[in-house]
Amino acid sequence: MGFVPTMGALHQGHISLIEIAQKYADEVVVSIYVNPEQFAPDEDFEEYPRTLHDDLRKCEELGVSAVFAPTDEVMYGGESYLSIQIDRLNEYMDGGSRPGFFEGIALVVNKLFNIVRPDIAVFGQKDIQQFRILQQMVREFNHDVILKMGPIIRANDGLAISSRNSYLSDEQRKKAPGLYRALRYVKGQLLDGIKKPALLLDHQKSELEAKGFEVDYFNVYSFDRIKPVAELQRGRKYILGGAVYLGETRLIDNMIIKLEN
Ligand code: AMP
């Protein structure tokens, strides 16, 4: 059984994960649940798009075997005396900017794995730190599931597709691929042999700010530890990741960098 956990408002990114799951599994289960535990009080839990009717139709068209769309009562009913704590892997990137975010995700995915009991679960590279943390959770908590990572699905202009893109005004939507372009430029430079990316990153950050983005982070991180790296080495795997605000809307994107030996 394959499993694709989502918060709904299904788009091409989610659909691609469902199709990957279908390649590996006979039956695919999709969950749709806007998990309150991963939203901070000042975040967009209330506004988050909820389109269950359309989502169910899409799942049916794709041949999904079952959709699990629980209520809050099912997921968090009853008193809770326990919590999950993440000690590492969440100091930087989204973990650094959104305290409690990955604890909320680890909690809900832990529950979902125990309820759905999948053999394979597919997550998107779009949320690469989430993938890395869940990989660790599976290892440390002995979940009997294999994780697969699906590539980032993008609009024609390069913007990573996201349920939150619906918050963007027309003008913001036109600007939004700037984050992708900055990442692509830096990736090219790193593959061309720039080993110490600090100046390059600073310059791109300033360019983004000049274009009207508020940069939350824009840096190169080790894949294994999710820590910033000052100097890249051959044969290692890195994440070039960025998060920006356009107005109130937070956009994230990343690229994996692997320098060949
Ligand atoms: P969400 O509904 O935003 O919680 O996302 C559910 C799953 O879809 C997560 O594993 C995300 O990483 C993945 N996902 C979201 N956007 C994309 C995208 N543009 N391409 C590929 N996967 C995505």
mmCIF file of N, CA and C and ligand atoms in Angstrom, residues 4-17 31 33 38 48 105 122-128 130 134 150-154 159-164, ligand 1:
data_model
loop_
_atom_site.group_PDB
_atom_site.id
_atom_site.type_symbol
_atom_site.label_atom_id
_atom_site.label_comp_id
_atom_site.label_asym_id
_atom_site.label_seq_id
_atom_site.Cartn_x
_atom_site.Cartn_y
_atom_site.Cartn_z
ATOM 1 N N VAL A 4 0.045 8.879 0.399
ATOM 2 C CA VAL A 4 0.446 10.259 0.124
ATOM 3 C C VAL A 4 -0.293 11.181 1.093
ATOM 4 N N PRO A 5 0.379 11.621 2.145
ATOM 5 C CA PRO A 5 -0.259 12.559 3.081
ATOM 6 C C PRO A 5 -0.278 13.973 2.503
ATOM 7 N N THR A 6 -1.407 14.643 2.612
ATOM 8 C CA THR A 6 -1.514 16.025 2.115
ATOM 9 C C THR A 6 -2.398 16.849 3.051
ATOM 10 N N MET A 7 -2.376 18.156 2.815
ATOM 11 C CA MET A 7 -3.321 19.035 3.495
ATOM 12 C C MET A 7 -4.435 19.455 2.526
ATOM 13 N N GLY A 8 -4.571 18.730 1.411
ATOM 14 C CA GLY A 8 -5.651 19.025 0.474
ATOM 15 C C GLY A 8 -5.346 20.202 -0.418
ATOM 16 N N ALA A 9 -6.417 20.757 -1.047
ATOM 17 C CA ALA A 9 -6.260 21.757 -2.112
ATOM 18 C C ALA A 9 -5.302 21.168 -3.149
ATOM 19 N N LEU A 10 -5.637 19.965 -3.591
ATOM 20 C CA LEU A 10 -4.713 19.153 -4.401
ATOM 21 C C LEU A 10 -4.365 19.845 -5.716
ATOM 22 N N HIS A 11 -3.070 19.815 -6.034
ATOM 23 C CA HIS A 11 -2.570 20.423 -7.277
ATOM 24 C C HIS A 11 -1.629 19.433 -7.964
ATOM 25 N N GLN A 12 -1.012 19.878 -9.054
ATOM 26 C CA GLN A 12 -0.130 18.998 -9.836
ATOM 27 C C GLN A 12 0.973 18.365 -8.990
ATOM 28 N N GLY A 13 1.464 19.095 -7.993
ATOM 29 C CA GLY A 13 2.507 18.547 -7.126
ATOM 30 C C GLY A 13 2.005 17.307 -6.396
ATOM 31 N N HIS A 14 0.822 17.427 -5.790
ATOM 32 C CA HIS A 14 0.244 16.273 -5.091
ATOM 33 C C HIS A 14 -0.021 15.126 -6.069
ATOM 34 N N ILE A 15 -0.554 15.498 -7.240
ATOM 35 C CA ILE A 15 -0.920 14.473 -8.232
ATOM 36 C C ILE A 15 0.322 13.686 -8.647
ATOM 37 N N SER A 16 1.441 14.395 -8.797
ATOM 38 C CA SER A 16 2.671 13.689 -9.193
ATOM 39 C C SER A 16 3.089 12.687 -8.115
ATOM 40 N N LEU A 17 2.866 13.037 -6.843
ATOM 41 C CA LEU A 17 3.225 12.103 -5.763
ATOM 42 C C LEU A 17 2.312 10.883 -5.784
ATOM 43 N N SER A 31 -4.222 11.002 2.280
ATOM 44 C CA SER A 31 -4.887 11.649 3.418
ATOM 45 C C SER A 31 -4.991 13.138 3.143
ATOM 46 N N TYR A 33 -5.760 16.401 5.395
ATOM 47 C CA TYR A 33 -5.991 16.889 6.755
ATOM 48 C C TYR A 33 -5.156 18.145 6.984
ATOM 49 N N GLN A 38 0.634 22.015 13.222
ATOM 50 C CA GLN A 38 1.821 22.541 12.550
ATOM 51 C C GLN A 38 1.693 24.003 12.174
ATOM 52 N N TYR A 48 -6.213 28.731 5.206
ATOM 53 C CA TYR A 48 -5.672 27.683 4.339
ATOM 54 C C TYR A 48 -6.788 27.109 3.457
ATOM 55 N N ILE A 105 4.440 18.361 12.466
ATOM 56 C CA ILE A 105 4.427 17.457 11.311
ATOM 57 C C ILE A 105 4.802 16.044 11.741
ATOM 58 N N VAL A 122 5.016 8.649 0.065
ATOM 59 C CA VAL A 122 5.686 9.559 -0.864
ATOM 60 C C VAL A 122 5.506 10.999 -0.397
ATOM 61 N N PHE A 123 6.629 11.715 -0.330
ATOM 62 C CA PHE A 123 6.639 13.122 0.065
ATOM 63 C C PHE A 123 7.382 13.919 -1.000
ATOM 64 N N GLY A 124 7.128 15.226 -1.046
ATOM 65 C CA GLY A 124 7.727 16.060 -2.087
ATOM 66 C C GLY A 124 9.054 16.687 -1.663
ATOM 67 N N GLN A 125 9.935 16.817 -2.632
ATOM 68 C CA GLN A 125 11.199 17.531 -2.395
ATOM 69 C C GLN A 125 10.941 19.001 -2.050
ATOM 70 N N LYS A 126 9.790 19.513 -2.452
ATOM 71 C CA LYS A 126 9.405 20.890 -2.126
ATOM 72 C C LYS A 126 9.639 21.169 -0.637
ATOM 73 N N ASP A 127 9.321 20.172 0.198
ATOM 74 C CA ASP A 127 9.510 20.305 1.654
ATOM 75 C C ASP A 127 10.655 19.388 2.067
ATOM 76 N N ILE A 128 11.847 19.745 1.645
ATOM 77 C CA ILE A 128 12.959 18.795 1.746
ATOM 78 C C ILE A 128 13.393 18.567 3.195
ATOM 79 N N GLN A 130 11.392 18.613 5.726
ATOM 80 C CA GLN A 130 10.370 17.687 6.225
ATOM 81 C C GLN A 130 10.742 16.257 5.858
ATOM 82 N N LEU A 134 11.463 13.312 8.538
ATOM 83 C CA LEU A 134 10.618 12.110 8.559
ATOM 84 C C LEU A 134 11.452 10.856 8.307
ATOM 85 N N GLY A 150 9.419 12.712 -4.169
ATOM 86 C CA GLY A 150 9.043 13.112 -5.532
ATOM 87 C C GLY A 150 9.632 14.480 -5.856
ATOM 88 N N PRO A 151 10.000 14.712 -7.117
ATOM 89 C CA PRO A 151 10.606 15.997 -7.509
ATOM 90 C C PRO A 151 9.620 17.164 -7.387
ATOM 91 N N ILE A 152 10.151 18.366 -7.388
ATOM 92 C CA ILE A 152 9.308 19.568 -7.281
ATOM 93 C C ILE A 152 8.624 19.840 -8.626
ATOM 94 N N ILE A 153 7.316 19.922 -8.585
ATOM 95 C CA ILE A 153 6.568 20.249 -9.801
ATOM 96 C C ILE A 153 6.405 21.775 -9.853
ATOM 97 N N ARG A 154 6.697 22.335 -11.028
ATOM 98 C CA ARG A 154 6.742 23.790 -11.195
ATOM 99 C C ARG A 154 5.756 24.263 -12.255
ATOM 100 N N LEU A 159 7.941 28.729 -11.018
ATOM 101 C CA LEU A 159 7.450 28.796 -9.630
ATOM 102 C C LEU A 159 7.018 27.407 -9.152
ATOM 103 N N ALA A 160 7.527 26.993 -8.000
ATOM 104 C CA ALA A 160 7.111 25.721 -7.414
ATOM 105 C C ALA A 160 5.620 25.816 -7.085
ATOM 106 N N ILE A 161 4.851 24.836 -7.544
ATOM 107 C CA ILE A 161 3.404 24.869 -7.309
ATOM 108 C C ILE A 161 3.135 24.640 -5.821
ATOM 109 N N SER A 162 2.221 25.424 -5.265
ATOM 110 C CA SER A 162 1.890 25.322 -3.845
ATOM 111 C C SER A 162 0.448 25.761 -3.633
ATOM 112 N N SER A 163 -0.196 25.138 -2.651
ATOM 113 C CA SER A 163 -1.567 25.553 -2.317
ATOM 114 C C SER A 163 -1.579 27.025 -1.922
ATOM 115 N N ARG A 164 -0.473 27.508 -1.361
ATOM 116 C CA ARG A 164 -0.424 28.888 -0.887
ATOM 117 C C ARG A 164 -0.248 29.900 -2.033
HETATM 118 P P1 AMP B 1 0.941 19.838 1.546
HETATM 119 O O1 AMP B 1 -0.446 19.504 1.120
HETATM 120 O O2 AMP B 1 1.393 21.195 1.116
HETATM 121 O O3 AMP B 1 1.209 19.519 2.988
HETATM 122 O O4 AMP B 1 1.887 18.873 0.727
HETATM 123 C C1 AMP B 1 1.669 17.480 0.709
HETATM 124 C C2 AMP B 1 2.820 16.836 -0.010
HETATM 125 O O5 AMP B 1 2.929 17.354 -1.326
HETATM 126 C C3 AMP B 1 4.170 17.115 0.669
HETATM 127 O O6 AMP B 1 4.946 15.924 0.637
HETATM 128 C C4 AMP B 1 4.762 18.186 -0.212
HETATM 129 O O7 AMP B 1 6.173 18.190 -0.200
HETATM 130 C C5 AMP B 1 4.240 17.786 -1.569
HETATM 131 N N1 AMP B 1 4.259 18.917 -2.502
HETATM 132 C C6 AMP B 1 3.747 20.155 -2.309
HETATM 133 N N2 AMP B 1 3.998 20.942 -3.375
HETATM 134 C C7 AMP B 1 4.686 20.176 -4.264
HETATM 135 C C8 AMP B 1 5.247 20.407 -5.563
HETATM 136 N N3 AMP B 1 5.144 21.587 -6.173
HETATM 137 N N4 AMP B 1 5.897 19.393 -6.161
HETATM 138 C C9 AMP B 1 6.005 18.185 -5.552
HETATM 139 N N5 AMP B 1 5.506 17.900 -4.351
HETATM 140 C C10 AMP B 1 4.852 18.885 -3.705
#
